[in-house]
């Protein structure tokens, strides 16, 4: 199809109005120009569910990495941030597809449905310990006291990280988050420092597991290294990624999911009355406010996207939050409905780059909400105003969520 067959309009995602109500803007963009341009990002924006699904499955659209962002900095700044770039280029999802698949195949040995389901009692136990600590106070900050430490403890245990060092993991992760946002050089310098510190820490764990293998992920990687399937740099880089991604996205799911329940008290009451609705509630949380508001792709060869014939080298922002509220797919898309069926959201991606930790995130959120609402049935927020700030483009971050019970 020729370019002239599709009307492409330009939009600014960085106005105060857009950042205050991105869903309202995205509904308008989808209706006016489902494939649109965002000049400030030098990229196309996809807002229709069908186009996003097609793009996620299209192997001519490769995950974007930090190289494009760094290209906008001075040469001296690029040189300074080279260690960060070199580490990220070894991360799953940032490599060529063959390397990504190689690592996925290794990790699938560990992230089998049986293994993840086997973690459920431990997730329940860890959640109970966090709730015990909060019960003594009669209040807590869900973000700091539950949403972050729960998945951080789970992934740290899976990697064999000692308990007393897990608070450091969360501090490192806060710095690393800047890599996935529109960040300035100073923010990326902090990210680089934390990545390098994490790498040195993980190298120490790798040395320990070579001498004393255990039943954990790093030992599995070390065994694969002996078979020539991976090298040490790949192990270290991807353990850093797992330590970060293994808890950061799930923490957002738990915290933002509870905020959605508070904003929809009828659905909260419905969930309390029937805890068996919890898996469906988690899916609806993922649809309405999932951990990835956008996913970035780059065309590696000429490709048709949303009716446009485009050359290689074009960037695409897949607005997951827009696709997951497309009225062509989801009836009454802005309504939070914990019993919604079907619920064909794309919160964890699709195809070769589908999130490896999706089952683990679902398990952690399911156990967390079941225990939280059973233990504290009168749980309520201290304030109706969310302590939240925008993270352009289209994202936001919940800094705290203070509750009483």
Coordinates of C-alpha atoms in Angstrom, one line a residue:
X1 CA 0.0 0.0 0.0
X2 CA 1.3 3.4 -0.8
X3 CA 1.9 6.1 1.8
X4 CA -0.7 8.3 0.3
X5 CA -3.4 5.8 1.2
X6 CA -3.0 6.5 4.9
X7 CA -3.3 9.9 6.6
X8 CA -0.5 10.5 9.0
X9 CA -0.8 13.3 11.5
X10 CA 1.7 14.6 14.0
X11 CA 1.2 14.8 17.8
X12 CA 3.0 16.2 20.8
X13 CA 3.1 13.7 23.7
X14 CA 4.9 16.1 26.0
X15 CA 2.4 18.8 26.7
X16 CA 1.1 19.2 30.3
X17 CA -2.4 18.0 29.0
X18 CA -0.9 14.9 27.4
X19 CA 1.0 13.9 30.4
X20 CA -1.9 14.5 32.7
X21 CA -4.3 12.5 30.6
X22 CA -2.5 10.3 28.2
X23 CA -5.4 7.9 27.7
X24 CA -7.7 10.7 26.6
X25 CA -5.1 11.8 24.0
X26 CA -4.5 8.3 22.8
X27 CA -8.2 7.7 22.2
X28 CA -8.2 10.8 20.0
X29 CA -5.0 9.8 18.1
X30 CA -6.3 6.3 17.5
X31 CA -9.5 7.8 16.0
X32 CA -7.8 10.5 13.9
X33 CA -4.5 8.8 12.8
X34 CA -3.8 5.3 14.3
X35 CA -0.3 5.5 12.7
X36 CA 1.0 8.9 13.6
X37 CA 4.2 10.9 13.9
X38 CA 5.8 12.2 17.1
X39 CA 8.4 14.7 15.9
X40 CA 10.1 15.1 19.2
X41 CA 10.9 11.3 19.2
X42 CA 11.6 11.1 15.5
X43 CA 9.3 8.1 15.5
X44 CA 6.0 6.7 14.4
X45 CA 3.3 6.0 17.1
X46 CA 1.0 2.9 16.8
X47 CA -2.2 3.1 18.8
X48 CA -4.4 0.4 17.3
X49 CA -4.5 -3.0 18.9
X50 CA -4.3 -4.9 15.5
X51 CA -1.3 -2.8 14.4
X52 CA 0.5 -3.3 17.7
X53 CA 0.0 -7.1 17.6
X54 CA 1.2 -7.2 14.0
X55 CA 4.3 -5.2 14.9
X56 CA 5.1 -7.3 17.9
X57 CA 5.0 -10.4 15.7
X58 CA 6.9 -8.9 12.7
X59 CA 10.6 -10.0 12.8
X60 CA 11.6 -7.1 10.6
X61 CA 10.9 -4.9 13.6
X62 CA 13.7 -5.3 16.1
X63 CA 13.8 -4.2 19.7
X64 CA 15.4 -0.7 19.9
X65 CA 18.3 -0.4 22.2
X66 CA 20.1 2.5 23.8
X67 CA 22.4 3.1 20.8
X68 CA 19.9 5.4 19.1
X69 CA 19.5 7.5 22.3
X70 CA 23.3 7.8 22.8
X71 CA 23.6 8.9 19.2
X72 CA 22.0 12.2 20.2
X73 CA 24.8 12.9 22.8
X74 CA 28.2 14.4 22.2
X75 CA 31.0 12.1 21.2
X76 CA 32.7 12.6 24.6
X77 CA 29.4 11.7 26.4
X78 CA 29.0 8.6 24.2
X79 CA 32.6 7.5 25.0
X80 CA 31.9 8.0 28.7
X81 CA 28.8 5.9 28.6
X82 CA 30.3 3.1 26.5
X83 CA 30.5 0.6 29.3
X84 CA 26.8 0.9 29.9
X85 CA 26.1 0.5 26.2
X86 CA 28.4 -2.6 26.0
X87 CA 26.6 -4.2 28.9
X88 CA 23.1 -3.5 27.5
X89 CA 24.0 -4.9 24.2
X90 CA 24.4 -8.3 25.9
X91 CA 20.9 -8.1 27.5
X92 CA 18.1 -10.4 26.2
X93 CA 15.7 -8.3 24.1
X94 CA 18.6 -6.0 23.2
X95 CA 20.6 -8.5 21.2
X96 CA 20.0 -9.9 17.7
X97 CA 17.2 -12.4 17.7
X98 CA 19.4 -15.5 17.6
X99 CA 21.2 -14.5 20.8
X100 CA 17.9 -13.6 22.4
X101 CA 16.4 -17.0 21.6
X102 CA 19.6 -18.8 22.8
X103 CA 19.2 -17.1 26.2
X104 CA 15.4 -17.7 26.3
X105 CA 16.0 -21.4 25.7
X106 CA 18.4 -21.5 28.6
X107 CA 16.1 -19.7 31.0
X108 CA 13.0 -21.7 29.9
X109 CA 14.6 -24.6 31.7
X110 CA 14.2 -22.6 34.9
X111 CA 11.0 -20.7 34.2
X112 CA 8.8 -23.7 33.4
X113 CA 5.2 -23.6 34.5
X114 CA 6.0 -26.3 37.1
X115 CA 9.0 -24.4 38.5
X116 CA 7.0 -21.1 38.7
X117 CA 4.0 -22.9 40.3
X118 CA 6.4 -24.5 42.7
X119 CA 7.5 -21.0 43.9
X120 CA 3.9 -20.2 45.0
X121 CA 4.3 -21.4 48.6
X122 CA 7.5 -19.4 49.0
X123 CA 5.8 -16.3 47.5
X124 CA 3.0 -16.7 50.0
X125 CA 5.4 -17.0 52.8
X126 CA 7.4 -13.9 51.8
X127 CA 4.2 -12.0 51.4
X128 CA 3.1 -13.1 54.9
X129 CA 6.3 -11.9 56.4
X130 CA 5.9 -8.4 54.9
X131 CA 2.3 -8.2 56.0
X132 CA 3.3 -9.3 59.5
X133 CA 5.7 -6.4 59.7
X134 CA 3.0 -4.0 58.5
X135 CA 0.4 -5.4 60.9
X136 CA 2.2 -4.1 63.9
X137 CA 2.0 -0.5 62.6
X138 CA -1.6 -0.5 61.3
X139 CA -0.4 1.3 58.2
X140 CA 2.2 0.9 55.5
X141 CA 3.5 2.4 52.2
X142 CA 2.5 -0.3 49.8
X143 CA 5.2 0.7 47.3
X144 CA 8.1 0.6 49.8
X145 CA 6.8 -2.1 52.2
X146 CA 5.2 -4.6 49.9
X147 CA 5.3 -4.0 46.1
X148 CA 9.0 -3.6 45.8
X149 CA 10.4 -6.0 48.5
X150 CA 8.2 -9.0 47.5
X151 CA 9.4 -9.5 43.9
X152 CA 12.9 -8.3 44.8
X153 CA 13.1 -11.1 47.4
X154 CA 11.8 -13.7 45.0
X155 CA 14.2 -12.9 42.1
X156 CA 17.1 -12.5 44.6
X157 CA 16.4 -15.9 46.0
X158 CA 16.2 -17.4 42.5
X159 CA 19.6 -16.0 41.7
X160 CA 21.0 -17.0 45.1
X161 CA 21.6 -13.4 46.4
X162 CA 22.0 -13.2 50.2
X163 CA 19.1 -11.7 52.1
X164 CA 21.1 -9.0 53.8
X165 CA 22.1 -7.5 50.4
X166 CA 18.7 -7.1 48.9
X167 CA 18.1 -3.5 49.9
X168 CA 21.2 -2.7 47.8
X169 CA 19.5 -4.4 44.9
X170 CA 16.5 -2.0 45.1
X171 CA 18.8 1.0 45.3
X172 CA 20.7 -0.1 42.2
X173 CA 17.4 -0.8 40.4
X174 CA 16.1 2.7 41.0
X175 CA 19.2 4.1 39.2
X176 CA 18.9 1.6 36.3
X177 CA 15.3 2.5 35.6
X178 CA 16.5 5.7 33.9
X179 CA 17.8 3.5 31.0
X180 CA 14.2 2.8 30.0
X181 CA 13.1 6.4 30.1
X182 CA 14.0 9.6 28.3
X183 CA 16.9 10.4 30.4
X184 CA 19.7 13.0 30.4
X185 CA 23.4 12.3 30.6
X186 CA 23.6 12.7 34.4
X187 CA 20.8 10.2 35.0
X188 CA 22.6 7.7 32.7
X189 CA 25.9 8.3 34.5
X190 CA 24.1 7.1 37.7
X191 CA 22.7 4.2 35.8
X192 CA 26.1 3.2 34.5
X193 CA 27.6 3.4 38.0
X194 CA 24.9 1.1 39.4
X195 CA 25.2 -1.3 36.4
X196 CA 28.9 -1.6 36.9
X197 CA 28.5 -2.1 40.6
X198 CA 25.9 -4.8 40.0
X199 CA 28.2 -6.5 37.5
X200 CA 31.1 -6.7 40.0
X201 CA 28.7 -8.1 42.6
X202 CA 27.3 -10.7 40.2
X203 CA 30.8 -11.7 39.1
X204 CA 31.6 -12.6 42.7
X205 CA 28.5 -14.8 42.8
X206 CA 29.5 -16.5 39.6
X207 CA 32.9 -17.3 41.0
X208 CA 31.2 -18.8 44.1
X209 CA 28.9 -21.0 42.1
X210 CA 31.8 -22.3 40.0
X211 CA 33.3 -23.6 43.2
X212 CA 30.0 -24.5 45.0
X213 CA 27.1 -25.0 42.6
X214 CA 23.6 -24.7 44.1
X215 CA 20.0 -24.9 43.0
X216 CA 19.7 -21.4 41.6
X217 CA 19.8 -19.5 38.3
X218 CA 23.5 -18.5 38.5
X219 CA 24.5 -22.2 39.0
X220 CA 22.4 -23.0 35.9
X221 CA 24.2 -20.3 33.9
X222 CA 27.6 -21.6 35.2
X223 CA 26.7 -25.1 34.0
X224 CA 25.7 -23.7 30.6
X225 CA 29.1 -21.9 30.5
X226 CA 30.9 -25.2 31.0
X227 CA 29.0 -26.5 28.0
X228 CA 30.1 -23.5 25.9
X229 CA 26.6 -22.1 25.5
X230 CA 27.3 -18.7 27.2
X231 CA 30.3 -16.8 28.4
X232 CA 30.9 -14.9 31.7
X233 CA 30.1 -11.5 30.3
X234 CA 26.8 -12.7 29.0
X235 CA 26.0 -14.3 32.3
X236 CA 26.8 -11.2 34.3
X237 CA 25.0 -8.8 32.0
X238 CA 21.8 -10.9 32.0
X239 CA 21.8 -11.5 35.7
X240 CA 21.9 -7.7 36.1
X241 CA 18.9 -7.6 33.8
X242 CA 17.0 -10.3 35.7
X243 CA 17.7 -8.7 39.1
X244 CA 16.3 -5.4 37.7
X245 CA 13.5 -6.6 35.5
X246 CA 12.5 -9.5 37.8
X247 CA 11.1 -7.1 40.4
X248 CA 10.7 -3.6 38.9
X249 CA 7.8 -4.5 36.6
X250 CA 6.0 -6.7 39.2
X251 CA 6.4 -4.0 41.8
X252 CA 4.6 -1.6 39.4
X253 CA 1.9 -4.2 38.7
X254 CA 1.2 -4.6 42.5
X255 CA 1.2 -0.9 43.4
X256 CA -0.7 0.4 40.4
X257 CA -3.1 -2.6 40.6
X258 CA -4.0 -1.7 44.1
X259 CA -4.5 1.9 43.1
X260 CA -6.9 0.8 40.4
X261 CA -8.9 -1.2 43.0
X262 CA -9.1 1.9 45.3
X263 CA -10.3 4.0 42.3
X264 CA -13.0 1.4 41.6
X265 CA -14.5 0.5 45.0
X266 CA -17.2 -1.7 43.5
X267 CA -14.6 -3.9 41.9
X268 CA -12.6 -4.0 45.1
X269 CA -15.7 -5.1 47.0
X270 CA -16.4 -7.7 44.3
X271 CA -12.8 -9.1 44.6
X272 CA -13.0 -9.2 48.4
X273 CA -16.3 -11.2 48.1
X274 CA -14.8 -13.7 45.6
X275 CA -11.0 -14.1 45.9
X276 CA -11.2 -16.6 43.0
X277 CA -11.6 -13.6 40.7
X278 CA -8.0 -12.6 41.6
X279 CA -6.3 -14.0 38.4
X280 CA -8.8 -12.1 36.2
X281 CA -8.3 -9.0 38.3
X282 CA -4.5 -9.2 37.7
X283 CA -5.2 -9.5 33.9
X284 CA -7.4 -6.4 34.1
X285 CA -4.7 -4.5 36.0
X286 CA -2.2 -5.5 33.3
X287 CA -4.6 -4.2 30.6
X288 CA -5.5 -0.9 32.3
X289 CA -2.1 0.0 33.7
X290 CA 0.5 -2.5 32.8
X291 CA 4.2 -2.2 33.5
X292 CA 5.1 -1.2 29.9
X293 CA 3.2 1.8 28.5
X294 CA 5.2 1.7 25.3
X295 CA 7.6 -0.7 23.5
X296 CA 10.1 0.6 21.0
X297 CA 11.0 -1.1 17.7
X298 CA 13.2 -0.3 14.8
X299 CA 12.7 -1.5 11.2
X300 CA 15.7 -3.6 10.1
X301 CA 14.4 -3.7 6.5
X302 CA 11.5 -2.2 4.5
X303 CA 8.2 -3.0 6.1
X304 CA 4.5 -2.2 5.9
X305 CA 3.1 -0.9 9.2
X306 CA -0.5 0.1 9.6
X307 CA -0.8 0.5 5.8
X308 CA 2.4 2.5 5.4
X309 CA 5.3 1.3 3.3
X310 CA 8.3 2.4 5.3
X311 CA 12.1 1.9 4.8
X312 CA 14.6 0.3 7.2
X313 CA 15.8 2.4 10.1
X314 CA 12.5 3.9 11.2
X315 CA 11.6 3.9 14.9
X316 CA 8.2 2.9 16.2
X317 CA 6.6 3.5 19.6
X318 CA 4.0 0.8 20.2
X319 CA 1.6 2.4 22.6
X320 CA 0.6 -0.7 24.6
X321 CA -1.7 1.3 26.8
X322 CA -3.6 2.6 23.7
X323 CA -3.9 -0.9 22.1
X324 CA -5.1 -2.3 25.4
X325 CA -7.9 0.2 25.4
X326 CA -8.9 -0.1 21.8
X327 CA -12.7 -0.2 21.6
X328 CA -12.5 -2.4 18.5
X329 CA -11.2 -5.2 20.9
X330 CA -12.3 -4.2 24.4
X331 CA -15.9 -3.3 25.1
X332 CA -16.2 -0.2 27.3
X333 CA -12.4 -0.1 27.3
X334 CA -12.0 2.5 30.0
X335 CA -14.0 0.5 32.5
X336 CA -12.0 -1.5 35.0
X337 CA -13.7 -4.9 35.1
X338 CA -12.0 -7.7 37.0
X339 CA -14.3 -10.3 35.3
X340 CA -13.5 -9.1 31.8
X341 CA -13.5 -12.0 29.3
X342 CA -11.9 -12.3 26.9
X343 CA -9.0 -10.1 27.8
X344 CA -6.5 -10.2 24.9
X345 CA -4.2 -7.5 26.2
X346 CA -0.5 -7.3 25.1
X347 CA 1.0 -6.2 28.5
X348 CA 3.7 -8.9 28.3
X349 CA 4.3 -8.5 24.5
X350 CA 4.0 -11.3 21.9
X351 CA 6.0 -13.5 19.7
X352 CA 9.7 -14.1 20.1
X353 CA 10.1 -11.3 22.6
X354 CA 7.2 -12.3 24.9
X355 CA 8.2 -11.6 28.5
X356 CA 9.9 -14.6 30.0
X357 CA 8.8 -13.7 33.5
X358 CA 5.1 -13.3 32.7
X359 CA 4.1 -16.4 34.7
X360 CA 6.2 -15.4 37.7
X361 CA 4.7 -11.9 37.7
X362 CA 1.2 -13.3 37.6
X363 CA 1.9 -15.7 40.4
X364 CA 3.5 -13.0 42.6
X365 CA 0.6 -10.6 42.0
X366 CA -2.1 -13.3 42.5
X367 CA -0.7 -14.4 45.9
X368 CA 0.0 -10.9 47.0
X369 CA -3.6 -9.6 46.4
X370 CA -5.2 -12.7 47.9
X371 CA -3.2 -12.4 51.2
X372 CA -3.4 -8.6 51.4
X373 CA -7.2 -8.4 51.1
X374 CA -7.8 -11.4 53.3
X375 CA -5.4 -10.1 56.0
X376 CA -6.6 -6.5 55.9
X377 CA -10.2 -6.4 54.6
X378 CA -10.7 -2.8 55.7
X379 CA -7.6 -1.7 53.8
X380 CA -8.0 1.9 52.6
X381 CA -5.8 4.7 51.2
X382 CA -4.7 7.5 53.4
X383 CA -5.3 10.0 50.6
X384 CA -7.5 10.1 47.5
X385 CA -4.7 11.9 45.6
X386 CA -2.1 9.6 44.1
X387 CA 1.6 10.4 44.7
X388 CA 2.4 9.9 41.0
X389 CA 4.4 11.7 38.4
X390 CA 4.5 11.4 34.6
X391 CA 7.4 9.6 32.9
X392 CA 7.3 10.7 29.3
X393 CA 6.4 9.5 26.9
X394 CA 3.0 8.1 28.1
X395 CA 4.3 6.5 31.4
X396 CA 4.0 7.4 35.0
X397 CA 5.5 6.3 38.3
X398 CA 3.7 5.8 41.6
X399 CA 6.2 6.9 44.3
X400 CA 4.2 5.9 47.3
X401 CA 0.8 4.5 48.3
X402 CA 0.1 5.0 52.0
X403 CA -2.7 2.8 53.4
X404 CA -4.3 2.1 56.8
X405 CA -6.1 -0.9 58.1

